[in-house]
Short mmCIF file of C-alpha atoms (C1' of nucleotides) in Angstrom, two decimals:
data_model
loop_
_atom_site.label_atom_id
_atom_site.label_comp_id
_atom_site.label_asym_id
_atom_site.label_seq_id
_atom_site.Cartn_x
_atom_site.Cartn_y
_atom_site.Cartn_z
CA UNK A 1 -24.83 22.13 3.95
CA UNK A 2 -24.91 25.85 4.65
CA UNK A 3 -27.01 26.47 7.72
CA UNK A 4 -28.85 29.77 7.59
CA UNK A 5 -31.09 29.08 10.61
CA UNK A 6 -30.38 28.67 14.27
CA UNK A 7 -28.79 25.24 14.81
CA UNK A 8 -31.38 22.54 15.44
CA UNK A 9 -30.89 19.49 17.61
CA UNK A 10 -30.05 17.56 14.48
CA UNK A 11 -27.41 20.14 13.56
CA UNK A 12 -25.82 19.83 16.94
CA UNK A 13 -25.73 16.04 16.85
CA UNK A 14 -24.23 16.23 13.38
CA UNK A 15 -21.50 18.58 14.49
CA UNK A 16 -20.72 16.29 17.42
CA UNK A 17 -20.49 13.27 15.16
CA UNK A 18 -18.20 15.07 12.74
CA UNK A 19 -15.93 15.81 15.68
CA UNK A 20 -16.14 12.25 16.97
CA UNK A 21 -15.23 10.80 13.60
CA UNK A 22 -12.28 13.15 13.36
CA UNK A 23 -11.20 12.26 16.89
CA UNK A 24 -11.28 8.56 16.08
CA UNK A 25 -9.45 9.29 12.87
CA UNK A 26 -6.78 11.16 14.78
CA UNK A 27 -6.36 8.24 17.12
CA UNK A 28 -6.04 5.79 14.25
CA UNK A 29 -3.55 8.14 12.67
CA UNK A 30 -1.53 8.15 15.85
CA UNK A 31 -1.54 4.38 16.04
CA UNK A 32 -1.14 3.26 12.45
CA UNK A 33 -0.16 6.25 10.36
CA UNK A 34 -1.97 8.01 7.56
CA UNK A 35 -1.65 5.43 4.78
CA UNK A 36 -3.45 2.89 6.98
CA UNK A 37 -6.31 5.24 7.81
CA UNK A 38 -9.47 3.28 7.09
CA UNK A 39 -13.02 4.59 6.88
CA UNK A 40 -14.38 1.18 7.75
CA UNK A 41 -12.27 0.90 10.87
CA UNK A 42 -13.35 4.36 11.96
CA UNK A 43 -16.98 3.52 11.30
CA UNK A 44 -16.69 0.35 13.37
CA UNK A 45 -15.26 2.28 16.26
CA UNK A 46 -17.91 4.98 15.96
CA UNK A 47 -20.54 2.25 16.18
CA UNK A 48 -21.97 2.78 12.76
CA UNK A 49 -21.97 0.94 9.52
CA UNK A 50 -19.27 1.93 7.07
CA UNK A 51 -21.58 3.64 4.62
CA UNK A 52 -22.94 5.93 7.33
CA UNK A 53 -19.64 7.78 7.49
CA UNK A 54 -20.43 9.12 4.04
CA UNK A 55 -23.14 11.26 5.61
CA UNK A 56 -20.31 13.21 7.23
CA UNK A 57 -17.39 12.99 4.84
CA UNK A 58 -17.94 12.46 1.14
CA UNK A 59 -14.75 10.42 0.80
CA UNK A 60 -11.67 9.21 2.59
CA UNK A 61 -9.60 11.98 1.05
CA UNK A 62 -11.93 14.64 2.46
CA UNK A 63 -11.52 13.15 5.91
CA UNK A 64 -7.76 13.24 5.50
CA UNK A 65 -8.01 16.86 4.43
CA UNK A 66 -10.02 17.66 7.55
CA UNK A 67 -7.40 15.94 9.71
CA UNK A 68 -4.59 17.82 7.98
CA UNK A 69 -6.33 21.15 8.49
CA UNK A 70 -6.93 20.35 12.16
CA UNK A 71 -3.31 19.36 12.58
CA UNK A 72 -2.04 22.55 10.97
CA UNK A 73 -4.36 24.54 13.19
CA UNK A 74 -3.16 22.61 16.19
CA UNK A 75 0.54 23.25 15.65
CA UNK A 76 -0.26 26.79 14.51
CA UNK A 77 -2.06 27.50 17.76
CA UNK A 78 0.72 25.96 19.81
CA UNK A 79 3.31 28.14 18.11
CA UNK A 80 1.19 31.29 18.34
CA UNK A 81 0.56 30.78 22.02
CA UNK A 82 4.18 30.04 22.83
CA UNK A 83 5.19 33.18 20.98
CA UNK A 84 2.53 35.30 22.65
CA UNK A 85 3.68 34.29 26.13
CA UNK A 86 6.96 36.11 25.66
CA UNK A 87 7.44 39.84 25.82
CA UNK A 88 7.42 41.17 22.30
CA UNK A 89 10.93 42.69 22.34
CA UNK A 90 12.46 39.41 23.60
CA UNK A 91 13.34 38.23 20.14
CA UNK A 92 15.65 35.44 21.13
CA UNK A 93 13.27 34.20 23.79
CA UNK A 94 10.45 34.13 21.29
CA UNK A 95 12.56 32.19 18.81
CA UNK A 96 13.38 29.57 21.42
CA UNK A 97 9.75 29.42 22.52
CA UNK A 98 8.70 28.79 18.93
CA UNK A 99 11.28 26.05 18.54
CA UNK A 100 10.19 24.33 21.72
CA UNK A 101 6.54 24.61 20.74
CA UNK A 102 7.22 23.01 17.38
CA UNK A 103 9.23 20.16 18.84
CA UNK A 104 6.86 19.69 21.76
CA UNK A 105 3.93 19.43 19.42
CA UNK A 106 5.83 16.99 17.22
CA UNK A 107 6.76 14.72 20.12
CA UNK A 108 3.17 14.76 21.35
CA UNK A 109 1.73 14.11 17.90
CA UNK A 110 4.33 12.17 15.93
CA UNK A 111 1.97 10.74 13.32
CA UNK A 112 0.34 14.08 12.70
CA UNK A 113 3.82 15.51 12.27
CA UNK A 114 4.52 12.78 9.72
CA UNK A 115 1.22 13.58 8.02
CA UNK A 116 2.08 17.25 7.67
CA UNK A 117 5.84 17.22 7.19
CA UNK A 118 6.73 13.67 6.19
CA UNK A 119 6.11 11.82 2.97
CA UNK A 120 3.08 12.85 0.98
CA UNK A 121 0.17 10.43 1.43
CA UNK A 122 -0.02 8.24 -1.69
CA UNK A 123 -2.95 9.13 -3.91
CA UNK A 124 -3.68 12.27 -1.99
CA UNK A 125 -3.22 15.86 -3.14
CA UNK A 126 -3.80 18.65 -0.65
CA UNK A 127 -6.53 21.09 -1.71
CA UNK A 128 -6.32 24.87 -1.28
CA UNK A 129 -8.21 24.76 2.01
CA UNK A 130 -5.03 23.64 3.72
CA UNK A 131 -2.99 26.65 2.66
CA UNK A 132 -4.13 29.14 5.27
CA UNK A 133 -3.86 26.80 8.27
CA UNK A 134 -0.44 25.70 7.01
CA UNK A 135 0.75 29.29 6.99
CA UNK A 136 -0.02 30.03 10.63
CA UNK A 137 3.18 28.75 12.21
CA UNK A 138 5.55 30.22 9.62
CA UNK A 139 3.74 33.54 9.89
CA UNK A 140 4.66 33.68 13.56
CA UNK A 141 8.31 33.45 12.60
CA UNK A 142 7.91 36.15 9.96
CA UNK A 143 6.30 38.49 12.47
CA UNK A 144 9.11 37.70 14.87
CA UNK A 145 11.88 38.59 12.44
CA UNK A 146 10.05 41.73 11.39
CA UNK A 147 9.88 42.76 15.04
CA UNK A 148 13.51 41.84 15.49
CA UNK A 149 14.59 43.97 12.57
CA UNK A 150 12.52 46.91 13.77
CA UNK A 151 14.06 46.63 17.23
CA UNK A 152 17.59 46.25 15.93
CA UNK A 153 17.87 42.80 17.45
CA UNK A 154 18.17 41.16 14.06
CA UNK A 155 20.69 42.78 11.81
CA UNK A 156 20.98 42.83 8.07
CA UNK A 157 24.22 41.52 6.65
CA UNK A 158 25.83 42.14 3.31
CA UNK A 159 23.21 40.47 1.18
CA UNK A 160 24.39 37.21 -0.29
CA UNK A 161 24.31 36.80 -4.01
CA UNK A 162 20.85 35.75 -5.03
CA UNK A 163 19.17 35.32 -8.35
CA UNK A 164 16.70 37.89 -9.57
CA UNK A 165 13.97 35.23 -9.29
CA UNK A 166 14.73 34.63 -5.61
CA UNK A 167 14.70 38.37 -4.98
CA UNK A 168 11.23 38.60 -6.45
CA UNK A 169 10.10 35.56 -4.48
CA UNK A 170 11.28 37.36 -1.37
CA UNK A 171 9.56 40.56 -2.45
CA UNK A 172 6.27 38.66 -2.72
CA UNK A 173 6.81 37.14 0.68
CA UNK A 174 7.59 40.55 2.15
CA UNK A 175 4.36 41.93 0.72
CA UNK A 176 2.44 39.57 3.02
CA UNK A 177 4.01 40.92 6.23
CA UNK A 178 3.98 44.17 8.15
CA UNK A 179 6.38 45.33 9.35
CA UNK A 180 8.73 43.74 6.89
CA UNK A 181 12.32 42.53 6.69
CA UNK A 182 15.11 42.74 4.15
CA UNK A 183 16.10 39.87 1.88
CA UNK A 184 19.09 38.80 3.91
CA UNK A 185 16.93 38.44 7.01
CA UNK A 186 14.20 36.57 5.16
CA UNK A 187 16.82 34.19 3.85
CA UNK A 188 18.12 33.56 7.36
CA UNK A 189 14.58 33.09 8.66
CA UNK A 190 13.83 30.42 6.08
CA UNK A 191 17.18 28.80 6.79
CA UNK A 192 16.41 28.69 10.49
CA UNK A 193 12.99 27.27 9.73
CA UNK A 194 14.49 24.52 7.58
CA UNK A 195 16.96 23.69 10.30
CA UNK A 196 14.25 23.58 12.95
CA UNK A 197 12.01 21.30 10.93
CA UNK A 198 14.94 19.25 9.73
CA UNK A 199 16.12 18.72 13.28
CA UNK A 200 12.72 17.67 14.54
CA UNK A 201 12.21 15.31 11.61
CA UNK A 202 15.66 13.80 12.13
CA UNK A 203 14.84 13.15 15.75
CA UNK A 204 11.34 11.85 15.12
CA UNK A 205 12.19 9.69 12.13
CA UNK A 206 15.12 8.09 13.90
CA UNK A 207 18.07 9.62 12.09
CA UNK A 208 19.81 10.68 15.29
CA UNK A 209 19.67 7.16 16.64
CA UNK A 210 23.07 5.95 17.81
CA UNK A 211 24.34 9.50 17.51
CA UNK A 212 22.50 11.56 20.09
CA UNK A 213 21.15 10.32 23.40
CA UNK A 214 20.32 13.62 25.07
CA UNK A 215 17.73 14.81 22.58
CA UNK A 216 16.47 17.64 24.78
CA UNK A 217 19.91 19.07 25.41
CA UNK A 218 20.97 18.64 21.84
CA UNK A 219 17.92 20.41 20.46
CA UNK A 220 18.23 23.24 22.92
CA UNK A 221 21.87 23.79 22.06
CA UNK A 222 21.25 23.70 18.32
CA UNK A 223 18.32 26.09 18.44
CA UNK A 224 20.28 28.56 20.55
CA UNK A 225 22.99 28.51 17.93
CA UNK A 226 20.41 28.83 15.18
CA UNK A 227 18.93 31.81 16.99
CA UNK A 228 22.33 33.50 17.03
CA UNK A 229 22.75 32.92 13.31
CA UNK A 230 19.23 34.15 12.69
CA UNK A 231 20.00 37.33 14.58
CA UNK A 232 23.02 37.88 12.42
CA UNK A 233 25.39 37.38 15.33
CA UNK A 234 26.43 33.89 14.38
CA UNK B 1 21.98 -19.45 1.09
CA UNK B 2 25.72 -19.09 1.65
CA UNK B 3 27.46 -20.11 -1.53
CA UNK B 4 30.83 -21.68 -0.89
CA UNK B 5 31.36 -22.94 -4.44
CA UNK B 6 31.83 -21.20 -7.74
CA UNK B 7 28.51 -19.72 -8.83
CA UNK B 8 26.50 -22.15 -10.93
CA UNK B 9 24.12 -21.17 -13.71
CA UNK B 10 21.31 -21.37 -11.21
CA UNK B 11 23.14 -19.03 -8.87
CA UNK B 12 23.55 -16.50 -11.62
CA UNK B 13 19.92 -16.64 -12.67
CA UNK B 14 18.92 -16.26 -9.05
CA UNK B 15 21.07 -13.17 -8.61
CA UNK B 16 19.60 -11.70 -11.77
CA UNK B 17 16.07 -12.30 -10.57
CA UNK B 18 16.79 -10.77 -7.18
CA UNK B 19 17.98 -7.69 -9.02
CA UNK B 20 14.98 -7.67 -11.34
CA UNK B 21 12.54 -7.90 -8.45
CA UNK B 22 14.30 -5.03 -6.71
CA UNK B 23 14.27 -3.00 -9.91
CA UNK B 24 10.53 -3.52 -10.31
CA UNK B 25 10.07 -2.69 -6.65
CA UNK B 26 12.02 0.52 -7.10
CA UNK B 27 9.81 1.46 -10.02
CA UNK B 28 6.66 0.78 -8.04
CA UNK B 29 8.11 2.78 -5.19
CA UNK B 30 8.72 5.68 -7.54
CA UNK B 31 5.18 5.51 -8.85
CA UNK B 32 3.07 4.75 -5.83
CA UNK B 33 5.21 5.21 -2.74
CA UNK B 34 6.37 2.74 -0.15
CA UNK B 35 3.11 2.04 1.68
CA UNK B 36 1.55 0.88 -1.59
CA UNK B 37 4.41 -1.47 -2.39
CA UNK B 38 2.80 -4.82 -3.20
CA UNK B 39 4.49 -8.18 -3.60
CA UNK B 40 1.65 -9.38 -5.79
CA UNK B 41 1.96 -6.45 -8.16
CA UNK B 42 5.70 -6.96 -8.40
CA UNK B 43 5.22 -10.67 -9.04
CA UNK B 44 2.75 -9.92 -11.84
CA UNK B 45 5.19 -7.58 -13.47
CA UNK B 46 8.04 -10.04 -13.10
CA UNK B 47 5.88 -12.60 -14.87
CA UNK B 48 5.66 -14.97 -11.97
CA UNK B 49 2.99 -16.06 -9.57
CA UNK B 50 2.86 -14.19 -6.29
CA UNK B 51 4.14 -17.05 -4.17
CA UNK B 52 7.24 -17.40 -6.33
CA UNK B 53 8.61 -14.12 -4.99
CA UNK B 54 9.06 -15.88 -1.67
CA UNK B 55 11.92 -17.85 -3.21
CA UNK B 56 13.80 -14.54 -3.31
CA UNK B 57 12.53 -12.52 -0.39
CA UNK B 58 11.08 -14.19 2.68
CA UNK B 59 8.60 -11.36 3.26
CA UNK B 60 7.50 -7.95 2.08
CA UNK B 61 9.45 -6.31 4.88
CA UNK B 62 12.70 -7.94 3.77
CA UNK B 63 12.15 -6.59 0.29
CA UNK B 64 11.62 -3.13 1.72
CA UNK B 65 14.80 -3.50 3.72
CA UNK B 66 16.69 -4.43 0.57
CA UNK B 67 15.30 -1.37 -1.21
CA UNK B 68 16.22 0.87 1.71
CA UNK B 69 19.76 -0.45 1.78
CA UNK B 70 20.10 0.06 -1.97
CA UNK B 71 18.75 3.60 -1.66
CA UNK B 72 21.18 4.47 1.13
CA UNK B 73 24.00 3.05 -0.92
CA UNK B 74 22.83 5.00 -3.93
CA UNK B 75 22.75 8.38 -2.21
CA UNK B 76 25.91 7.48 -0.31
CA UNK B 77 27.74 6.77 -3.55
CA UNK B 78 26.44 9.98 -5.12
CA UNK B 79 27.70 12.03 -2.18
CA UNK B 80 31.04 10.26 -2.02
CA UNK B 81 31.66 10.75 -5.71
CA UNK B 82 30.67 14.41 -5.66
CA UNK B 83 33.01 14.97 -2.76
CA UNK B 84 35.85 13.07 -4.37
CA UNK B 85 35.70 15.16 -7.54
CA UNK B 86 36.82 18.25 -5.64
CA UNK B 87 40.34 18.95 -4.51
CA UNK B 88 40.64 17.93 -0.89
CA UNK B 89 41.61 21.37 0.51
CA UNK B 90 38.63 23.02 -1.22
CA UNK B 91 36.40 22.73 1.84
CA UNK B 92 33.69 25.09 0.70
CA UNK B 93 33.59 23.58 -2.77
CA UNK B 94 33.26 20.12 -1.29
CA UNK B 95 30.43 21.26 0.97
CA UNK B 96 28.51 22.69 -1.98
CA UNK B 97 29.20 19.57 -4.04
CA UNK B 98 27.77 17.45 -1.25
CA UNK B 99 24.67 19.63 -1.03
CA UNK B 100 24.08 19.47 -4.75
CA UNK B 101 24.59 15.73 -4.78
CA UNK B 102 22.04 15.26 -2.00
CA UNK B 103 19.45 17.46 -3.66
CA UNK B 104 20.15 16.08 -7.11
CA UNK B 105 19.67 12.55 -5.87
CA UNK B 106 16.48 13.55 -4.09
CA UNK B 107 14.98 15.19 -7.16
CA UNK B 108 15.87 12.17 -9.25
CA UNK B 109 14.49 9.70 -6.71
CA UNK B 110 11.74 11.46 -4.80
CA UNK B 111 10.01 8.36 -3.51
CA UNK B 112 13.23 6.80 -2.38
CA UNK B 113 13.97 10.05 -0.58
CA UNK B 114 10.59 9.80 1.09
CA UNK B 115 11.35 6.19 2.00
CA UNK B 116 14.63 7.09 3.67
CA UNK B 117 13.93 10.53 5.12
CA UNK B 118 10.15 10.86 5.19
CA UNK B 119 7.57 9.20 7.37
CA UNK B 120 8.44 5.76 8.67
CA UNK B 121 6.69 3.00 6.73
CA UNK B 122 3.77 1.76 8.85
CA UNK B 123 4.42 -1.65 10.33
CA UNK B 124 8.06 -1.60 9.36
CA UNK B 125 11.08 -1.34 11.62
CA UNK B 126 14.50 -0.97 10.05
CA UNK B 127 16.93 -3.73 11.01
CA UNK B 128 20.63 -3.19 11.82
CA UNK B 129 21.69 -4.00 8.26
CA UNK B 130 20.64 -0.51 7.24
CA UNK B 131 22.92 1.27 9.69
CA UNK B 132 26.18 1.10 7.74
CA UNK B 133 24.72 2.16 4.38
CA UNK B 134 22.85 4.96 6.14
CA UNK B 135 26.08 6.27 7.57
CA UNK B 136 27.90 6.68 4.28
CA UNK B 137 26.66 10.14 3.33
CA UNK B 138 27.01 11.69 6.80
CA UNK B 139 30.49 10.22 7.06
CA UNK B 140 31.51 12.22 4.03
CA UNK B 141 30.50 15.38 5.84
CA UNK B 142 32.41 14.36 8.94
CA UNK B 143 35.54 13.72 6.93
CA UNK B 144 35.05 17.07 5.29
CA UNK B 145 34.83 19.01 8.53
CA UNK B 146 37.79 17.12 9.94
CA UNK B 147 39.81 18.14 6.89
CA UNK B 148 38.53 21.67 7.22
CA UNK B 149 39.61 21.91 10.82
CA UNK B 150 43.01 20.46 10.06
CA UNK B 151 43.49 22.98 7.25
CA UNK B 152 42.26 25.90 9.31
CA UNK B 153 39.36 26.45 6.93
CA UNK B 154 36.81 25.61 9.58
CA UNK B 155 37.39 27.40 12.83
CA UNK B 156 36.35 26.56 16.32
CA UNK B 157 34.24 29.12 18.11
CA UNK B 158 33.68 29.66 21.78
CA UNK B 159 31.85 26.44 22.47
CA UNK B 160 28.18 26.94 23.15
CA UNK B 161 26.81 25.70 26.42
CA UNK B 162 26.04 22.03 26.08
CA UNK B 163 24.94 19.40 28.50
CA UNK B 164 27.39 16.83 29.73
CA UNK B 165 25.34 14.18 27.89
CA UNK B 166 25.66 15.99 24.59
CA UNK B 167 29.40 16.35 25.12
CA UNK B 168 29.72 12.62 25.59
CA UNK B 169 27.54 11.98 22.53
CA UNK B 170 29.94 14.14 20.58
CA UNK B 171 32.93 12.36 22.07
CA UNK B 172 31.52 9.05 20.84
CA UNK B 173 30.94 10.52 17.41
CA UNK B 174 34.47 11.90 17.34
CA UNK B 175 35.83 8.46 18.14
CA UNK B 176 34.49 7.23 14.82
CA UNK B 177 36.45 9.74 12.75
CA UNK B 178 40.06 10.49 11.98
CA UNK B 179 41.15 13.21 11.90
CA UNK B 180 38.63 14.63 14.30
CA UNK B 181 36.91 17.89 15.10
CA UNK B 182 36.04 19.76 18.27
CA UNK B 183 32.54 19.86 19.75
CA UNK B 184 31.63 23.26 18.38
CA UNK B 185 32.46 22.14 14.86
CA UNK B 186 30.58 18.88 15.21
CA UNK B 187 27.58 20.84 16.40
CA UNK B 188 27.76 23.11 13.37
CA UNK B 189 28.19 20.12 11.06
CA UNK B 190 25.05 18.48 12.39
CA UNK B 191 23.21 21.78 12.17
CA UNK B 192 24.24 22.19 8.55
CA UNK B 193 23.17 18.63 7.86
CA UNK B 194 19.75 19.24 9.39
CA UNK B 195 19.38 22.38 7.35
CA UNK B 196 20.37 20.60 4.14
CA UNK B 197 17.97 17.74 4.68
CA UNK B 198 15.26 20.06 5.94
CA UNK B 199 15.58 22.23 2.86
CA UNK B 200 15.41 19.32 0.46
CA UNK B 201 12.43 17.82 2.27
CA UNK B 202 10.65 21.18 2.28
CA UNK B 203 11.14 21.47 -1.45
CA UNK B 204 10.23 17.88 -2.23
CA UNK B 205 7.24 17.67 0.05
CA UNK B 206 5.76 20.91 -1.25
CA UNK B 207 6.32 23.23 1.69
CA UNK B 208 7.96 25.93 -0.41
CA UNK B 209 5.00 26.02 -2.74
CA UNK B 210 3.69 29.55 -3.24
CA UNK B 211 6.83 30.85 -1.54
CA UNK B 212 9.75 30.00 -3.77
CA UNK B 213 9.65 29.66 -7.52
CA UNK B 214 13.38 29.56 -8.28
CA UNK B 215 14.20 26.39 -6.35
CA UNK B 216 17.67 26.02 -7.84
CA UNK B 217 18.72 29.56 -7.05
CA UNK B 218 17.18 29.45 -3.62
CA UNK B 219 18.90 26.23 -2.67
CA UNK B 220 22.23 27.43 -3.96
CA UNK B 221 21.99 30.65 -1.99
CA UNK B 222 20.98 28.91 1.21
CA UNK B 223 23.69 26.29 1.04
CA UNK B 224 26.34 28.94 0.40
CA UNK B 225 25.19 30.71 3.52
CA UNK B 226 25.10 27.42 5.42
CA UNK B 227 28.65 26.75 4.28
CA UNK B 228 29.77 30.07 5.69
CA UNK B 229 28.13 29.31 9.02
CA UNK B 230 29.63 25.83 8.99
CA UNK B 231 33.07 27.30 8.46
CA UNK B 232 32.56 29.57 11.44
CA UNK B 233 32.55 32.68 9.28
CA UNK B 234 28.78 33.25 9.33
"C1'" DT C 1 -51.62 23.22 17.78
"C1'" DG C 2 -51.97 19.68 14.15
"C1'" DT C 3 -51.12 17.57 10.00
"C1'" DA C 4 -48.62 16.50 5.31
"C1'" DC C 5 -44.54 16.48 3.33
"C1'" DA C 6 -39.52 16.92 2.79
"C1'" DT C 7 -35.16 16.20 4.59
"C1'" DC C 8 -31.78 13.67 6.74
"C1'" DA C 9 -29.30 9.63 9.47
"C1'" DG C 10 -28.28 5.25 9.48
"C1'" DT C 11 -28.88 0.20 7.72
"C1'" DG C 12 -27.53 -3.83 5.22
"C1'" DA C 13 -26.22 -5.89 1.25
"C1'" DA C 14 -23.49 -5.83 -2.58
"C1'" DC C 15 -19.73 -4.70 -6.18
"C1'" DG C 16 -15.23 -5.29 -7.35
"C1'" DC C 17 -11.11 -5.09 -5.97
"C1'" DG C 18 -6.78 -5.67 -3.36
"C1'" DC C 19 -3.38 -7.85 -0.14
"C1'" DG C 20 0.49 -11.22 2.41
"C1'" DT C 21 1.42 -15.72 3.26
"C1'" DT C 22 1.12 -20.98 3.25
"C1'" DC C 23 1.18 -25.43 1.17
"C1'" DA C 24 1.29 -29.55 -1.64
"C1'" DC C 25 2.93 -30.30 -5.87
"C1'" DT C 26 5.67 -30.70 -10.73
"C1'" DG C 27 9.64 -30.41 -13.29
"C1'" DA C 28 14.10 -28.77 -14.00
"C1'" DT C 29 18.92 -28.11 -12.37
"C1'" DG C 30 22.72 -29.50 -9.73
"C1'" DT C 31 25.79 -33.08 -6.83
"C1'" DA C 32 28.02 -37.38 -5.40
"C1'" DC C 33 29.41 -41.66 -6.35
"C1'" DT D 1 30.67 -40.55 -18.45
"C1'" DG D 2 26.40 -42.20 -16.34
"C1'" DT D 3 23.15 -42.80 -13.01
"C1'" DA D 4 20.46 -41.94 -8.35
"C1'" DC D 5 19.30 -38.68 -5.44
"C1'" DA D 6 18.83 -34.03 -3.43
"C1'" DT D 7 18.01 -29.36 -4.08
"C1'" DC D 8 15.71 -25.61 -5.91
"C1'" DA D 9 12.27 -22.62 -8.92
"C1'" DG D 10 7.96 -21.88 -9.99
"C1'" DT D 11 2.77 -23.24 -10.10
"C1'" DG D 12 -1.95 -22.95 -8.66
"C1'" DA D 13 -5.19 -23.01 -5.29
"C1'" DA D 14 -6.55 -21.56 -1.08
"C1'" DC D 15 -6.97 -19.04 3.62
"C1'" DG D 16 -8.50 -15.14 5.76
"C1'" DC D 17 -8.51 -10.79 5.67
"C1'" DG D 18 -8.98 -5.94 4.30
"C1'" DC D 19 -10.65 -1.83 1.66
"C1'" DG D 20 -13.70 2.44 -0.63
"C1'" DT D 21 -17.86 3.34 -2.52
"C1'" DT D 22 -22.81 2.78 -4.22
"C1'" DC D 23 -27.63 1.99 -3.65
"C1'" DA D 24 -32.33 1.03 -2.30
"C1'" DC D 25 -34.43 1.26 1.76
"C1'" DT D 26 -36.54 2.36 6.84
"C1'" DG D 27 -37.49 5.36 10.39
"C1'" DA D 28 -36.77 9.49 12.75
"C1'" DT D 29 -36.36 14.59 12.79
"C1'" DG D 30 -37.50 18.90 11.01
"C1'" DT D 31 -40.53 22.53 8.13
"C1'" DA D 32 -44.53 24.86 6.15
"C1'" DC D 33 -49.08 25.70 6.04
#
DNA sequence: TGTACATCAGTGAACGCGCGTTCACTGATGTAC
DNA sequence: TGTACATCAGTGAACGCGCGTTCACTGATGTAC
C-alpha cells in the first residue's frame, strides 16, 4: 500500500478509481443519505462487480470514513478560504464570512452536513483519522478570537462561574492555539459555534419550517447579533 | 377505526398492542437508530408474524410517525413540567430549568433525540400530525419570554437591522402568543434556542470529544451565559 | 532487450442474511335481530 | 337469551428485492535478473 517508487501507470489508474468511487459515493450520499449508502450500488455505477470495490476499500465503513474525511476537509477549506479573504484585523467581517461559509457549504451539501453533524451513522464509529480534518473549521474560529483579543476587538468580561474541570478543559484548548484567549472568550467562542451550527441544522433539518420564510435574512441577522455577543459587546 | 361506542374488550386489547408495538419500536430505536427500524424485527419481538403488524400500523412510515409524535410529546411534557415547577416571575430560573429538561431528556433518549433533531430519516417525510407536538417545547420558551418582557426581566434592545420578510415572520410568530414580545426579544429567544439545541447536539453527537470533559459544568455555564444574553443583559 | 515470476485488478458465483408489503385463509370476537 | 352474520386478529406463504463479504479464479501489468 505504501508506494516508495515513482507512481506507475497502475498506480495512477488506482488513484483515479479511488477518487471515482468516492465521487459516486458522494453522489449517492447526496441522494439517499448515509445509512442507505451501498457498496453494491456504487460498484454497479462504477461499472464493476461488487467484489471489485474491495480492491479499493476494505469495507463499507472504510469508505464512509473516507467520505467523512473528505467532507471535513471540504468544509474546512471553505471556512479557511472565506476567513483568509478578509483583512486580518476585520474581526467581525471574518466572523460573518465564516458563518456564511459554513451555511453555504451546508446548503450546497446537505447530506454531507447530515453525515458530519447529524445523527451518528448506525453501526459506525469514527476512527482517529477524522480528528484532524474535523478540527480545521473550529481552528479558524479559535485563531479569529485570538486575533480579536490581541487587537482589542474582543473583550474579556468578568469571567462567569465555571467549574475547575471546565477551566482545565479550557486550559488544554488554549494550549493548542497561539496567540491565545482567556476563558471567558473561549466560552463565548464555543457558544457562538454552537449557535451557528444549531442554526444551520435547524434550517436544514426543517425546524424553522412555518416559522421563518426569509432564511437568508434571518441567518444574517442572527449571526450579526452572535458576532456582537462574541465580541463582548452584546 | 373511529370508535363511537364504549370500548369493547377487543378495543382494549388493540390499544394495548398498539402501545406494545410502539414500546418495542422505541427500544429498537434506542439500540439501533431510526434507519435500522424494522417492522419484521418488531413483529418477532412482539411474538407475531410480520404481516400481523399491519393490523396496527399501515406501513413502516406510519409507525415512525407515531414514534416521532410520542417523542415530541415526551420532550414537550418534560419541558412543560420543568417550567411549571418554577415560580412564574423567576424568568432566569425557568430558562435554566428548560435547558436542563431538554438536555436531560436528550441524554436519557439519545436515539429519539437523533430522530427528532438529527438527520432526517431517509425516505421519510414528516406529515402535519407532527407539527403540534413539535411546537410544545418551543411554546414554553415563547411563553417564558413573553412573561419576562411583561415583568421587565427581559429587556428590548435597539432592534438589529432585519429584513422586512423577517419582520413579518416575527409578526406571524407573535400572533400565536399572548402576551407577546417585541422583535428583538423574539430574535434573542430563537438564538438562545438554537444555541441550546446546538449545544446538546454537539455533546450527544460527539463534537465536544477531546475538548470538554466536564459536560455538566460546561453546559450549565453556557446556559447561564445564554440566559443573560436572552435577558438582554449579556 | 528479453524472459520468468510476482503482484495486482477485476470476474462470477456463492453464502447467509435482511427487508416491506400483499394475499388468501382460519378462527375468534362482536352485533343485530 | 339465542342464533346468523359481519367484523376483526393473526397465520403462513410468497413476491421481489436488497445487502456486505468471501473465495477461487483469469488475465493483465509490473519487477528483477
